[in-house]
Coordinates of C-alpha atoms and ligand atoms in Angstrom, one line a residue:
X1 CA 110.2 126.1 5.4
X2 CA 110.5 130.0 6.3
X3 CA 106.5 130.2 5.8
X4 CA 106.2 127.3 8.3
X5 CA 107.9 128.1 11.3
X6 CA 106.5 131.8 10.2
X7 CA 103.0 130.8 10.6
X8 CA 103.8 128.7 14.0
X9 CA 105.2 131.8 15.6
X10 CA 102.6 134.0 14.6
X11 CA 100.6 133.4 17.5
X12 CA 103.5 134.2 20.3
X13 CA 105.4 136.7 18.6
X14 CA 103.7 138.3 16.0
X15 CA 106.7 139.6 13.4
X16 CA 107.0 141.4 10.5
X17 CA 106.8 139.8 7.0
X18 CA 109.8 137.4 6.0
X19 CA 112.4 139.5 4.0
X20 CA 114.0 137.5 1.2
X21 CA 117.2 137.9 3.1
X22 CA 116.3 137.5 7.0
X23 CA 117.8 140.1 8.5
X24 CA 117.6 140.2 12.6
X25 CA 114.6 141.6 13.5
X26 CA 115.0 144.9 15.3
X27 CA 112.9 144.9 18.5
X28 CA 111.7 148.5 16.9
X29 CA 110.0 146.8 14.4
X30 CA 108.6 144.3 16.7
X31 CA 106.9 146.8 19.2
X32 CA 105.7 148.2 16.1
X33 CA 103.4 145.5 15.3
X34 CA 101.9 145.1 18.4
X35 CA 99.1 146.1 18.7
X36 CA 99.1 149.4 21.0
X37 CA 96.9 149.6 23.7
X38 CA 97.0 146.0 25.3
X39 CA 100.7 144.9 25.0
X40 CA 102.7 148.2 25.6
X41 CA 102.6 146.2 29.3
X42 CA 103.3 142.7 28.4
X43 CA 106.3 143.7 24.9
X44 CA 107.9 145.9 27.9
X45 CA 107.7 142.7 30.3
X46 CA 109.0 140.6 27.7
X47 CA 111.4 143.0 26.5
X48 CA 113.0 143.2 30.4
X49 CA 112.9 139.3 30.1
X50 CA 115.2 139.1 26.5
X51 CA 117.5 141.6 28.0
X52 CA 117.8 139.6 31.7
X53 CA 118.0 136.0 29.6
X54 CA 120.4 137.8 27.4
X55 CA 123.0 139.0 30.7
X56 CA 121.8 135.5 31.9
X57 CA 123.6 133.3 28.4
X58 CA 126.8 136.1 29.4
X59 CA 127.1 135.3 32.6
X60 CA 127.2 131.7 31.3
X61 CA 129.5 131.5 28.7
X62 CA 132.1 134.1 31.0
X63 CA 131.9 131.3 33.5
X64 CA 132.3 129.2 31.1
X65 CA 135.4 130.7 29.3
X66 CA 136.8 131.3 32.8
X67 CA 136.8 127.7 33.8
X68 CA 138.0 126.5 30.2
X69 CA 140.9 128.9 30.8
X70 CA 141.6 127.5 34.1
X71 CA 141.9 124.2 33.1
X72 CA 143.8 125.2 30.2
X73 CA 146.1 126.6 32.5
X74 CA 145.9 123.6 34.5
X75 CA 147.1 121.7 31.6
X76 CA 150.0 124.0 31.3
X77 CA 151.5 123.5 34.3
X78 CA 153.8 120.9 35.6
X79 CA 152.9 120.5 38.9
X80 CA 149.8 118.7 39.8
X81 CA 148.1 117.4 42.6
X82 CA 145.6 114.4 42.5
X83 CA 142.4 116.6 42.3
X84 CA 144.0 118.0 39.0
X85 CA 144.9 114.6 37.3
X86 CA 141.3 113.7 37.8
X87 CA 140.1 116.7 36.6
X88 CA 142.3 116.8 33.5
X89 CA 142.2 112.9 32.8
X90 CA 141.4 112.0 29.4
X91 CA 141.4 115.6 27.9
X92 CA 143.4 115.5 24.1
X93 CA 146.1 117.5 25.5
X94 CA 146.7 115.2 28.2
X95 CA 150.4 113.9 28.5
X96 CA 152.1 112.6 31.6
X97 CA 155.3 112.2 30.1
X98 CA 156.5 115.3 31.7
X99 CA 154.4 115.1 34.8
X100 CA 155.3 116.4 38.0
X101 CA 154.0 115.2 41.2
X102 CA 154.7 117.9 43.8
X103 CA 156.0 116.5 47.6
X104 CA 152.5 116.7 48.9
X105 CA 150.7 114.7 46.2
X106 CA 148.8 112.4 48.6
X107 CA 149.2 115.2 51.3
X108 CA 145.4 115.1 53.1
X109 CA 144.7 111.4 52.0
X110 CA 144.3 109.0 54.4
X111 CA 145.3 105.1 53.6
X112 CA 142.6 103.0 53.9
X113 CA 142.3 99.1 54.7
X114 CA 140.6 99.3 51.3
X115 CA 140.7 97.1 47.3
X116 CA 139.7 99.0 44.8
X117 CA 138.5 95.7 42.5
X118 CA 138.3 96.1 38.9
X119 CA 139.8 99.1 39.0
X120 CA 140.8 100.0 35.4
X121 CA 136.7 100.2 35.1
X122 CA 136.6 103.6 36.8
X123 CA 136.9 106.9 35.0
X124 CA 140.4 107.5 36.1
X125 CA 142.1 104.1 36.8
X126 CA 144.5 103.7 40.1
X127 CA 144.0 108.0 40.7
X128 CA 140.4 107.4 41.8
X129 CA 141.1 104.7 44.1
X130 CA 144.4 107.0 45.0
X131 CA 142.6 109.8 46.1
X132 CA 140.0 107.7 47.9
X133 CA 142.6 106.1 50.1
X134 CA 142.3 102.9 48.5
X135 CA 145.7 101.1 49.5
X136 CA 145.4 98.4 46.8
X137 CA 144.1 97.8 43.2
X138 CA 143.6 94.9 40.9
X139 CA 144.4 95.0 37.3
X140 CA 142.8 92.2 34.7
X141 CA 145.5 91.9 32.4
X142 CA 145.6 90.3 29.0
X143 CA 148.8 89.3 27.0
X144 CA 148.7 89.4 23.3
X145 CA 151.0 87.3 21.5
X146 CA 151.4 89.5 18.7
X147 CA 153.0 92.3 20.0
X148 CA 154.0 90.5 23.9
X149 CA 152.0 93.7 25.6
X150 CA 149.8 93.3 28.6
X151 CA 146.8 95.1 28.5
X152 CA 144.0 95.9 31.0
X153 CA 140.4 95.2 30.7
X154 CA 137.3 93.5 32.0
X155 CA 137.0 91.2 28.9
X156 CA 138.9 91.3 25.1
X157 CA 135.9 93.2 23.5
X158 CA 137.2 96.0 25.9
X159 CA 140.6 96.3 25.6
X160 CA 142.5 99.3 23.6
X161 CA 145.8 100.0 23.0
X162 CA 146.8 103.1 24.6
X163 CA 145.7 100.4 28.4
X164 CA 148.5 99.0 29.2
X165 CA 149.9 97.5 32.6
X166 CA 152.8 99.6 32.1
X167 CA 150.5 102.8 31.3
X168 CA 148.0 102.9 33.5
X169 CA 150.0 101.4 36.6
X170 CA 153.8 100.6 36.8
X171 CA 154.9 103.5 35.0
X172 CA 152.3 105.9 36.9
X173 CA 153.1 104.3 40.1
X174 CA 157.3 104.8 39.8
X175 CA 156.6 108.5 38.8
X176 CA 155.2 109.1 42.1
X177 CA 157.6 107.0 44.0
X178 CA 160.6 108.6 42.1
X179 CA 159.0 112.1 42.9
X180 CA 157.8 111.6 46.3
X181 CA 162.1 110.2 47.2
X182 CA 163.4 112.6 45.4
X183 CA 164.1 115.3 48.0
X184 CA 166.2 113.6 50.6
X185 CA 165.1 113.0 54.3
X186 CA 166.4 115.1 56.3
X187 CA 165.6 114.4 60.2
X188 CA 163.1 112.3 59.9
X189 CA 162.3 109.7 61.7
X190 CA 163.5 106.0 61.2
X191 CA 160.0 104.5 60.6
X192 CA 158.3 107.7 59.1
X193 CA 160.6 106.9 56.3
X194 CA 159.1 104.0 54.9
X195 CA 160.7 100.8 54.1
X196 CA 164.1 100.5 53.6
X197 CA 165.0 104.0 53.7
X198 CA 162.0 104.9 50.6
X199 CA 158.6 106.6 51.2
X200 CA 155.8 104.7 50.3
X201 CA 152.7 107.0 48.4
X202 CA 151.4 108.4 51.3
X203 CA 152.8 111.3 52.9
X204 CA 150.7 110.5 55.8
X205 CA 151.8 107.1 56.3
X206 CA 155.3 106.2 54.6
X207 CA 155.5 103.0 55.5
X208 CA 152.3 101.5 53.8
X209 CA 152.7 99.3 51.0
X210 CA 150.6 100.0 47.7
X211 CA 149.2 96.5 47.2
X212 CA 149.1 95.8 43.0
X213 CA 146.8 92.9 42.4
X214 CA 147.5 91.7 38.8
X215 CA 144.8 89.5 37.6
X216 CA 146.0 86.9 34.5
X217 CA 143.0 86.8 32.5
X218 CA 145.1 84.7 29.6
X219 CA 147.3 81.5 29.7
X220 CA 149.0 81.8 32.8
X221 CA 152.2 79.9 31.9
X222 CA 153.1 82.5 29.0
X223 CA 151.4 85.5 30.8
X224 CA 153.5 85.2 33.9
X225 CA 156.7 85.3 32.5
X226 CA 155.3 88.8 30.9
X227 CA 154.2 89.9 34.2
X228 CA 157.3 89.7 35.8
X229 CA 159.0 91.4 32.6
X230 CA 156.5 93.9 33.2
X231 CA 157.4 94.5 37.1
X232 CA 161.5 95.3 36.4
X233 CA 160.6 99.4 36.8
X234 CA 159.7 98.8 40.4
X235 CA 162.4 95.9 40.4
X236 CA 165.2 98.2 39.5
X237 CA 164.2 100.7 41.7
X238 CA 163.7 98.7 44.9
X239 CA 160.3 99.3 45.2
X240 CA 158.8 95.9 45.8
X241 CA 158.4 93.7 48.6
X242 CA 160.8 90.5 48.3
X243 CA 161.4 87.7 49.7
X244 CA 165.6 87.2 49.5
X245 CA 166.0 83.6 50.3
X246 CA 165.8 84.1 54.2
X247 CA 163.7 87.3 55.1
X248 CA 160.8 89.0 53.7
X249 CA 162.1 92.5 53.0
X250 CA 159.1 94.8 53.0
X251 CA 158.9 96.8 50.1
X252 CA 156.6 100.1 49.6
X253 CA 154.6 98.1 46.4
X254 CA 153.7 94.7 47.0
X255 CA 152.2 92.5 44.1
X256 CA 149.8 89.7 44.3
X257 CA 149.3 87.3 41.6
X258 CA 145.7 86.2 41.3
X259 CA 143.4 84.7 38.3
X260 CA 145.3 82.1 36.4
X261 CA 148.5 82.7 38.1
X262 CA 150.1 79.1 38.2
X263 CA 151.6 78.3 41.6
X264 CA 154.2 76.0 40.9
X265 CA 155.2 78.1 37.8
X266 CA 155.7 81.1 40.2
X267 CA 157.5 79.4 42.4
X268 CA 159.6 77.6 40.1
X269 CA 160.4 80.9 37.6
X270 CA 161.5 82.6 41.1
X271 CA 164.4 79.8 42.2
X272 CA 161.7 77.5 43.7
X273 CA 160.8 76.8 47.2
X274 CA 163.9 78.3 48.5
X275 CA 164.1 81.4 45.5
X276 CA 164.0 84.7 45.7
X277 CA 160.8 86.9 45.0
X278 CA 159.2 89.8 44.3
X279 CA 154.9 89.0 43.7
X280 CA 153.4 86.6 46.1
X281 CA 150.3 84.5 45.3
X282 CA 146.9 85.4 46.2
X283 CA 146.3 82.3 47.9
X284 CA 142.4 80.9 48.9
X285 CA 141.6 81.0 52.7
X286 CA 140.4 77.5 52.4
X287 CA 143.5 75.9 51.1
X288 CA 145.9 77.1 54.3
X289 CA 145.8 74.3 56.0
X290 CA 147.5 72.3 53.2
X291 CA 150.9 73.8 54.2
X292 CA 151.5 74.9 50.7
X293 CA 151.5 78.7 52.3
X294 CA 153.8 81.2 53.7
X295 CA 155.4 84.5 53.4
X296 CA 157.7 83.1 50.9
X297 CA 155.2 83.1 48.5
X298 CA 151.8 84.6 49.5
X299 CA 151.2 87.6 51.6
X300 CA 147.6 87.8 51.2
X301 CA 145.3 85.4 51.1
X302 CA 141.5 85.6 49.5
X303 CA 138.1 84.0 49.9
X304 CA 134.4 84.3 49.0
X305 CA 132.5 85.9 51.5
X306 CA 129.2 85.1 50.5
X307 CA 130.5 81.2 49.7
X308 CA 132.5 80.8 53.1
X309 CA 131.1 82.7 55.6
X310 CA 127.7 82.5 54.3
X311 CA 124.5 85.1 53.5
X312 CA 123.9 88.3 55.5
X313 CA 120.2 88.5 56.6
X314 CA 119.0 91.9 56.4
X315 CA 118.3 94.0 59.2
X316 CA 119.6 91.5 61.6
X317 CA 122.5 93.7 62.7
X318 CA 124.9 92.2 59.8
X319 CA 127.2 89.4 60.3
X320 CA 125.6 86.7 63.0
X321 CA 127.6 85.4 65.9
X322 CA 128.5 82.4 63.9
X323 CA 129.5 83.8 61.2
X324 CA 131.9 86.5 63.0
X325 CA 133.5 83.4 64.5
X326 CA 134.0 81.5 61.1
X327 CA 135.7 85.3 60.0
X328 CA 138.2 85.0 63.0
X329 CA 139.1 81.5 62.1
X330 CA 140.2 82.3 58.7
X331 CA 141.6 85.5 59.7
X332 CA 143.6 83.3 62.8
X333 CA 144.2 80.9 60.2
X334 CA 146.2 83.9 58.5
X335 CA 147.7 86.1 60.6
X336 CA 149.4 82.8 62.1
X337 CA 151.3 82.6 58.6
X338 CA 151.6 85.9 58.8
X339 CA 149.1 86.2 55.5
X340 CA 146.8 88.7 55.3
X341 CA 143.5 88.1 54.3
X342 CA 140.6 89.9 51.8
X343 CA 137.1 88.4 50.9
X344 CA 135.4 89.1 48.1
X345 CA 131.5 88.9 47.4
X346 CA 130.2 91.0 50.6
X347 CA 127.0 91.9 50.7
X348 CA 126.2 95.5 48.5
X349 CA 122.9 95.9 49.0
X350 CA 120.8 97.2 51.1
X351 CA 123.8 99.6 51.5
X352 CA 122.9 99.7 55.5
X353 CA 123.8 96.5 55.3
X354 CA 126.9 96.5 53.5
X355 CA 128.5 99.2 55.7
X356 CA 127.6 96.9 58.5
X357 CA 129.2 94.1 57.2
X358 CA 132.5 96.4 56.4
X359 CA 132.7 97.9 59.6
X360 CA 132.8 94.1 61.0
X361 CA 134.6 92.8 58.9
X362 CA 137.4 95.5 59.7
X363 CA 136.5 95.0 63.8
X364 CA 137.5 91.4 63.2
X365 CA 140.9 92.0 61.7
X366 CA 140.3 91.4 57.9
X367 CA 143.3 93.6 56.4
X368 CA 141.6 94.4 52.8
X369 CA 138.2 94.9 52.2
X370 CA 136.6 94.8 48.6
X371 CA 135.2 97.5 47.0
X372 CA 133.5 98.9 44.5
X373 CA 131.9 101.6 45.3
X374 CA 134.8 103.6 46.2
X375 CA 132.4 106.7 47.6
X376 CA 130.5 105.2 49.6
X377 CA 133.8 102.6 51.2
X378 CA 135.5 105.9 51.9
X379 CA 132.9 108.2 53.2
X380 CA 133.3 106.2 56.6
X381 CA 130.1 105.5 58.0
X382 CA 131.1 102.0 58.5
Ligands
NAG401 C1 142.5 105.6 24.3 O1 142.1 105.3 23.1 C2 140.7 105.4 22.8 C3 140.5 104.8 21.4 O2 141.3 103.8 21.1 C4 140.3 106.8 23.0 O3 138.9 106.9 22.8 C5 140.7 107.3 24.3 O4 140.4 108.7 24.4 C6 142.2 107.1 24.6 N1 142.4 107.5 26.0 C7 143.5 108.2 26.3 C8 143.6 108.5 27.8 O5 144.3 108.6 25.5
NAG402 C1 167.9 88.7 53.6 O1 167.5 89.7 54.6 C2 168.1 89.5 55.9 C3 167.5 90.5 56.8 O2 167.5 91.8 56.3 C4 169.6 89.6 55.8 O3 170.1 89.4 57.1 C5 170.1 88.5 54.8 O4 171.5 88.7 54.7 C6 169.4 88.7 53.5 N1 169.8 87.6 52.6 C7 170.3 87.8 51.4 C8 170.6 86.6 50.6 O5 170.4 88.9 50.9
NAG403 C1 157.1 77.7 52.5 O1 156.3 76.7 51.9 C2 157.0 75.9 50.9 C3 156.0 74.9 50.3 O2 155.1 75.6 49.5 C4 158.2 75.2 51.6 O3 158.9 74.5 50.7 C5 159.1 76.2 52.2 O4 160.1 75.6 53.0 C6 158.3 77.1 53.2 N1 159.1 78.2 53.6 C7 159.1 78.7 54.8 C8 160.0 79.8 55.1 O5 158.4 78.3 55.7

């Protein structure tokens, strides 16, 4: 082994003999062996290039200790703000039981009209879409029977235990609400203190709701009743939007059931058609016109874009004519019900085209628009 890579050196840096024990070779011993009259030139040349690589691999791993030490500090300390929770997300000493959120936690976001869908798939689930001014998320949720937990995933091959609703939404989501009303309002403004006297997440906006899409991936009829188990936090606390009977009392979370969410068993584990509720139905465009709808028990409603409203041709501008006037019916068709309405299934590629399509689709009235690609949504070109 030693006479191998020995030999395969040789030519590029001609060494002294192997001792039994390698011992660093001194670069003495190395300018020794050159031969003297040619190389004095290129051994000092190579010798100014070990010593700058050398200061080079310092500077490097200072950096480097400099940064690890920051975020070691970082982890240290209470008080975060949202750049930091992303930063720090998923490193072992990660805890958020004693989390902080300082008053100014969403301080330079700006709330955008904006879904973030499948959200649990992103590095840092409901922070991303957080920091990217995403106003609502959608989590897949999966109940299993042995143990009554909901947990969050695209599919069962990708669930794990430490993804729970409660984890990686409610319980994040009343931290930050708890924080952000803990300090009491002192001369503000009526409306600029959100909804019933409580801030909603964003400092710039108090009174926008955080919209929680929760997504029943299994049985509805014994996954509901876990759902709404699951909601009490923001229940107790008077977070949610809820219809009492009479009135729909805006709240500063509002949850929409979607997936296999079944209607009548909503309405009927809420006191029926005349009950009292706190998650609304994400109810299909198409299916207003039956009368089955109103703020009672949907607030938004959804439909496939691509299905409905039809395919985008590219470079024709975006949307047609026709088609803008088919978006305006269902959004009429909405906003008479007061319902607001989201569509899935927009065009994503070519991305001039999809920004094209947003910005339309936001011209028209649409009050959510689907995203995936949080980055490009947010970085408002549309
Ligand atoms: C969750 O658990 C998985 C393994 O089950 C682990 O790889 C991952 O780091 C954990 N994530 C967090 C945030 O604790
Ligand atoms: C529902 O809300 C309305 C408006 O705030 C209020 O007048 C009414 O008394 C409430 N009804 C119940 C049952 O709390
Ligand atoms: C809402 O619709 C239901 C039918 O789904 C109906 O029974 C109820 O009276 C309606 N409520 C309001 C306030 O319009």
């Amino acid at each position: 082994m030693d006479q191998n890579s020995d030999s395969l050196t040789e030519p590029l840096l001609p060494t002294s003999p192997v001792p039994a024990t390698p011992e660093p070779a001194s670069e003495a011993d190395e300018s020794d062996e050159m031969p003297p009259t040619v190389s004095t030139k290129s051994s000092k040349r190579a010798r100014i290039f070990r010593i700058a690589a050398t200061f080079l691999v310092f500077v490097f791993i200072v950096v480097g200790l400099t940064q690890s030490l920051r975020t070691l500090l970082i982890l240290d300390s209470d008080d975060l703000d949202i750049r930091t929770v992303l930063l720090r997300w998923g490193l072992p000493m990660t805890t958020y039981s004693h989390t902080i959120y300082p008053g100014d936690f969403t301080r330079d976001i700006q709330p955008l009209p904006i879904h973030s869908h499948n959200d649990y798939w992103r590095r840092v689930p409901f922070y991303s879409a957080l920091a990217a001014g995403a106003t609502s998320v959608e989590a897949d949720v999966w109940l299993f029977a042995e143990d009554g937990e909901l947990y969050v995933g695209h599919d069962k091959s990708s669930l794990s235990r430490n993804r729970t609703l409660g984890g990686l939404y409610i319980e994040p989501i009343v931290k930050l609400l708890a924080e952000r009303n803990s300090v009491p309002q002192i001369g503000m403004k009526e409306k600029e203190q959100g909804m019933g006297g409580i801030r909603g997440i964003w400092d710039t906006q108090p009174s926008q709701t955080f919209h929680l899409y929760i997504d029943l991936k299994t049985q509805g009829e014994v996954t509901l009743p876990a759902v709404i188990r699951y909601l009490e936090p923001l229940r107790q606390w008077g977070y949610l939007t809820t219809w009492n009977g009479t009135n729909l009392i805006r709240g500063v979370v509002t949850v929409h059931l979607t997936g296999d969410t079944p209607f009548d068993l909503m309405l009927s584990s809420s006191g029926g058609s005349e009950g009292i509720r706190d998650y609304f139905y994400d109810s299909p465009v198409t299916e207003l016109g039956t009368g089955k709808y109103n703020i009672s028990n949907s607030l938004m409603a959804t439909a496939n874009f691509k299905k409905e409203i039809g395919n985008v041709v590219w470079g024709s501008g975006g949307m047609s004519e026709s088609m803008k006037e088919k978006v305006k019916g269902h959004i009429k068709e909405a906003h008479e019900r007061g319902i607001g309405i989201r569509y899935w299934d927009t065009p994503y590629w070519p991305v001039a085209t999809r920004d094209q399509v947003w910005g339309q689709l936001v011209a028209c009235g649409v009050d959510l628009l689907n995203v995936d690609d949080l980055k490009g949504a947010t970085s408002g070109k549309w």
